[in-house]
Amino acid sequence: MGVRVWRVDLDRPERPGWWHCLSDAERDKAAALAEPLARRRYVAAHAALRAVLGSLCGLPAGRLVFGAGESGRPCLRTPAGRPRPDFNLSHSGRWALIAVTAPGGRVGVDVERVRDDFDHLEMARRMYQPEEAARVRTAGPEAGLAEYFRLWTAKEAYVKASGAGLAGLRDVLVRPDSGTCAESRGGSALSRSLPGSQVPVRWLDVAPGYAAALVTTASTPAPRTG
């Protein structure tokens, strides 16, 4: 099963059609954001998602209707006969990622700006599995912070693909294929309480200072970036 990933620069020049293609609910959410930059980036991210899905489904971006599937996962409600791909959107700072896979598959993607304004060792001790926390701790200050975020994006992508939500994040175990996360482009993630739940993880390059990961419920080829 194929998966495509789009990287979106949320600080690119604004286009007049962005606001008008959003739903009333999306416009209300954007308007409720007090910070102008956050509001602008939200609009850019959701307009890009609509542009991508509209192109794939053969529908105008403004005519797309979103609903919620099991566990509250966003889904498309397309007319009969139209494709209904699975998708996921994540944005942090100036970058967004949109991942799409064919009907019948499940995909999760996460991008995070690497920050140092918190105690990542303590957070890893509290939130991560013991072997993950040990990898963060032994990597050293700078590499450990990067590894913390790479593990976090894989966990987020996993719970978004599976529909487990943030409540299931503590139960996720992420393992790189070999070496440390910083050396590996792929790995696996599983829920320790669900037998047979292991799925592939692929870490993505987005921009310096960012971490990102992709998870699908089927085999994950190297994603094409458009």
Short mmCIF file of C-alpha atoms in Angstrom, two decimals:
data_model
loop_
_atom_site.label_atom_id
_atom_site.label_comp_id
_atom_site.label_asym_id
_atom_site.label_seq_id
_atom_site.Cartn_x
_atom_site.Cartn_y
_atom_site.Cartn_z
CA MET A 1 0.00 0.00 0.00
CA GLY A 2 1.49 3.35 -1.02
CA VAL A 3 1.69 6.48 1.06
CA ARG A 4 2.43 10.04 -0.03
CA VAL A 5 3.69 12.86 2.16
CA TRP A 6 3.53 16.59 1.41
CA ARG A 7 5.71 19.10 3.25
CA VAL A 8 4.05 22.51 3.53
CA ASP A 9 5.78 25.78 4.39
CA LEU A 10 3.17 27.60 6.47
CA ASP A 11 4.99 30.93 6.14
CA ARG A 12 4.74 31.07 2.36
CA PRO A 13 2.82 34.04 0.85
CA GLU A 14 -0.87 33.90 1.69
CA ARG A 15 -3.41 33.27 -1.07
CA PRO A 16 -6.91 34.85 -1.08
CA GLY A 17 -8.66 31.50 -1.60
CA TRP A 18 -7.30 29.91 1.57
CA TRP A 19 -9.85 31.41 3.95
CA HIS A 20 -12.82 30.88 1.66
CA CYS A 21 -12.20 27.17 1.09
CA LEU A 22 -12.40 26.40 4.82
CA SER A 23 -15.57 25.22 6.53
CA ASP A 24 -17.42 27.41 9.02
CA ALA A 25 -16.02 25.30 11.86
CA GLU A 26 -12.46 25.73 10.59
CA ARG A 27 -12.90 29.48 10.20
CA ASP A 28 -14.33 29.71 13.73
CA LYS A 29 -11.36 27.81 15.13
CA ALA A 30 -8.92 30.02 13.24
CA ALA A 31 -10.66 33.19 14.39
CA ALA A 32 -10.46 32.01 18.01
CA LEU A 33 -6.64 31.93 17.86
CA ALA A 34 -5.44 35.13 19.49
CA GLU A 35 -1.95 35.15 17.96
CA PRO A 36 -1.96 36.34 14.31
CA LEU A 37 0.94 34.06 13.29
CA ALA A 38 -0.74 30.99 14.79
CA ARG A 39 -4.00 31.92 13.05
CA ARG A 40 -2.27 32.39 9.69
CA ARG A 41 -0.41 29.08 10.00
CA TYR A 42 -3.60 27.23 10.93
CA VAL A 43 -5.37 28.58 7.85
CA ALA A 44 -2.41 27.70 5.62
CA ALA A 45 -2.22 24.14 6.97
CA HIS A 46 -5.92 23.37 6.60
CA ALA A 47 -6.18 25.02 3.20
CA ALA A 48 -3.22 22.88 2.04
CA LEU A 49 -4.91 19.74 3.38
CA ARG A 50 -8.07 20.59 1.44
CA ALA A 51 -6.08 21.30 -1.72
CA VAL A 52 -4.30 17.93 -1.53
CA LEU A 53 -7.40 15.88 -0.74
CA GLY A 54 -9.55 17.76 -3.23
CA SER A 55 -7.06 17.00 -6.00
CA LEU A 56 -6.92 13.31 -5.08
CA CYS A 57 -10.71 12.97 -4.81
CA GLY A 58 -11.55 15.09 -7.85
CA LEU A 59 -13.52 17.63 -5.81
CA PRO A 60 -13.14 21.38 -5.20
CA ALA A 61 -11.31 22.00 -1.92
CA GLY A 62 -14.24 23.96 -0.49
CA ARG A 63 -16.68 21.09 -1.10
CA LEU A 64 -14.84 18.55 1.02
CA VAL A 65 -16.74 17.44 4.11
CA PHE A 66 -14.91 16.06 7.11
CA GLY A 67 -16.31 13.84 9.81
CA ALA A 68 -15.02 11.73 12.67
CA GLY A 69 -14.52 8.00 12.52
CA GLU A 70 -13.82 5.55 15.31
CA SER A 71 -11.99 7.06 18.27
CA GLY A 72 -12.65 10.51 16.82
CA ARG A 73 -10.15 10.19 13.95
CA PRO A 74 -10.84 12.74 11.21
CA CYS A 75 -12.16 11.20 7.99
CA LEU A 76 -13.55 12.28 4.64
CA ARG A 77 -17.21 12.03 3.76
CA THR A 78 -17.16 11.82 -0.02
CA PRO A 79 -20.04 11.20 -2.44
CA ALA A 80 -20.66 7.63 -3.55
CA GLY A 81 -18.15 6.52 -6.14
CA ARG A 82 -15.46 8.97 -5.04
CA PRO A 83 -12.23 7.68 -3.46
CA ARG A 84 -11.98 8.09 0.29
CA PRO A 85 -8.28 7.96 1.19
CA ASP A 86 -7.06 7.93 4.75
CA PHE A 87 -5.10 11.03 5.73
CA ASN A 88 -3.38 12.78 8.58
CA LEU A 89 -2.20 16.36 9.16
CA SER A 90 0.43 17.60 11.61
CA HIS A 91 1.92 21.07 11.97
CA SER A 92 4.48 22.68 14.27
CA GLY A 93 6.13 26.05 13.88
CA ARG A 94 6.42 26.95 10.19
CA TRP A 95 6.10 23.40 8.83
CA ALA A 96 3.20 21.04 8.22
CA LEU A 97 3.11 17.46 6.95
CA ILE A 98 0.17 15.91 5.15
CA ALA A 99 0.17 12.12 4.74
CA VAL A 100 -2.30 10.23 2.56
CA THR A 101 -2.74 6.52 1.92
CA ALA A 102 -5.20 4.50 -0.13
CA PRO A 103 -8.67 3.52 1.13
CA GLY A 104 -8.42 0.65 3.57
CA GLY A 105 -5.13 1.80 5.04
CA ARG A 106 -4.41 3.93 8.08
CA VAL A 107 -1.71 6.58 8.33
CA GLY A 108 -0.36 8.81 11.07
CA VAL A 109 2.24 11.56 10.78
CA ASP A 110 3.76 13.94 13.30
CA VAL A 111 6.17 16.86 13.07
CA GLU A 112 7.58 18.70 16.07
CA ARG A 113 9.89 21.68 16.45
CA VAL A 114 12.76 20.62 18.71
CA ARG A 115 12.61 22.76 21.87
CA ASP A 116 14.83 22.88 24.94
CA ASP A 117 12.50 24.75 27.29
CA PHE A 118 11.70 21.69 29.44
CA ASP A 119 13.46 18.82 31.21
CA HIS A 120 13.46 16.17 28.48
CA LEU A 121 15.20 13.60 30.70
CA GLU A 122 12.48 13.83 33.34
CA MET A 123 9.76 13.71 30.70
CA ALA A 124 11.34 10.63 29.14
CA ARG A 125 11.54 8.99 32.58
CA ARG A 126 7.84 9.65 33.18
CA MET A 127 6.39 9.06 29.71
CA TYR A 128 8.66 6.60 27.90
CA GLN A 129 9.34 2.88 28.19
CA PRO A 130 12.52 2.14 30.23
CA GLU A 131 14.65 1.20 27.20
CA GLU A 132 13.58 4.40 25.40
CA ALA A 133 14.36 6.56 28.41
CA ALA A 134 17.77 4.89 28.62
CA ARG A 135 18.52 5.74 24.98
CA VAL A 136 17.62 9.38 25.62
CA ARG A 137 19.71 9.49 28.80
CA THR A 138 22.85 7.88 27.38
CA ALA A 139 22.88 9.88 24.13
CA GLY A 140 24.17 13.03 25.82
CA PRO A 141 22.56 16.48 26.16
CA GLU A 142 22.17 17.58 22.51
CA ALA A 143 21.73 14.16 20.91
CA GLY A 144 19.46 13.10 23.77
CA LEU A 145 17.12 16.03 23.17
CA ALA A 146 16.95 15.20 19.45
CA GLU A 147 16.27 11.54 20.27
CA TYR A 148 13.54 12.50 22.71
CA PHE A 149 11.68 14.33 19.94
CA ARG A 150 12.25 11.61 17.35
CA LEU A 151 10.76 9.05 19.71
CA TRP A 152 7.89 11.42 20.53
CA THR A 153 6.99 11.93 16.86
CA ALA A 154 6.97 8.16 16.29
CA LYS A 155 4.69 7.65 19.29
CA GLU A 156 2.35 10.44 18.15
CA ALA A 157 2.23 9.06 14.61
CA TYR A 158 1.47 5.60 15.99
CA VAL A 159 -1.47 6.66 18.16
CA LYS A 160 -2.84 8.81 15.34
CA ALA A 161 -2.70 5.90 12.88
CA SER A 162 -4.15 3.42 15.35
CA GLY A 163 -6.81 5.75 16.73
CA ALA A 164 -5.61 5.12 20.28
CA GLY A 165 -5.26 8.84 20.97
CA LEU A 166 -2.95 10.47 23.48
CA ALA A 167 -4.32 8.22 26.24
CA GLY A 168 -2.47 5.31 24.63
CA LEU A 169 0.83 7.11 24.16
CA ARG A 170 2.46 5.85 27.38
CA ASP A 171 1.94 2.27 26.24
CA VAL A 172 3.79 2.68 22.94
CA LEU A 173 7.28 1.22 22.51
CA VAL A 174 9.42 2.55 19.63
CA ARG A 175 12.55 0.74 18.42
CA PRO A 176 14.88 1.87 15.62
CA ASP A 177 16.01 -0.78 13.15
CA SER A 178 19.60 -0.51 14.38
CA GLY A 179 21.78 1.83 16.42
CA THR A 180 20.17 4.96 17.80
CA CYS A 181 17.21 6.88 16.41
CA ALA A 182 19.63 9.51 15.11
CA GLU A 183 21.32 6.87 12.93
CA SER A 184 18.24 5.00 11.75
CA ARG A 185 15.69 6.10 9.18
CA GLY A 186 13.26 3.31 10.04
CA GLY A 187 12.04 1.27 12.96
CA SER A 188 8.90 -0.12 14.54
CA ALA A 189 6.28 0.85 17.07
CA LEU A 190 3.87 -1.26 19.03
CA SER A 191 1.42 -1.06 21.89
CA ARG A 192 2.67 -3.23 24.76
CA SER A 193 -0.90 -4.09 25.75
CA LEU A 194 -2.03 -5.19 22.26
CA PRO A 195 -0.48 -8.37 20.80
CA GLY A 196 0.23 -8.14 17.10
CA SER A 197 0.10 -4.34 17.08
CA GLN A 198 3.62 -3.76 15.69
CA VAL A 199 3.79 -1.41 12.69
CA PRO A 200 6.67 0.17 10.75
CA VAL A 201 7.98 3.67 11.53
CA ARG A 202 9.83 5.93 9.10
CA TRP A 203 11.56 9.08 10.31
CA LEU A 204 11.40 12.00 7.88
CA ASP A 205 13.68 14.94 7.18
CA VAL A 206 11.65 18.16 7.28
CA ALA A 207 14.01 21.02 8.18
CA PRO A 208 16.84 21.71 10.62
CA GLY A 209 15.52 21.86 14.17
CA TYR A 210 12.49 19.64 13.45
CA ALA A 211 11.71 15.95 14.00
CA ALA A 212 9.06 13.99 12.12
CA ALA A 213 7.80 10.43 11.78
CA LEU A 214 5.36 8.47 9.65
CA VAL A 215 3.41 5.32 10.58
CA THR A 216 1.10 3.21 8.45
CA THR A 217 -0.83 0.05 9.20
CA ALA A 218 0.69 -1.61 6.14
CA SER A 219 4.24 -1.87 4.79
CA THR A 220 5.83 1.57 4.51
CA PRO A 221 7.78 2.22 1.32
CA ALA A 222 10.03 5.26 1.15
CA PRO A 223 7.40 8.01 0.87
CA ARG A 224 7.34 10.32 -2.10
CA THR A 225 7.48 13.98 -1.13
CA GLY A 226 5.45 16.30 -3.37
#
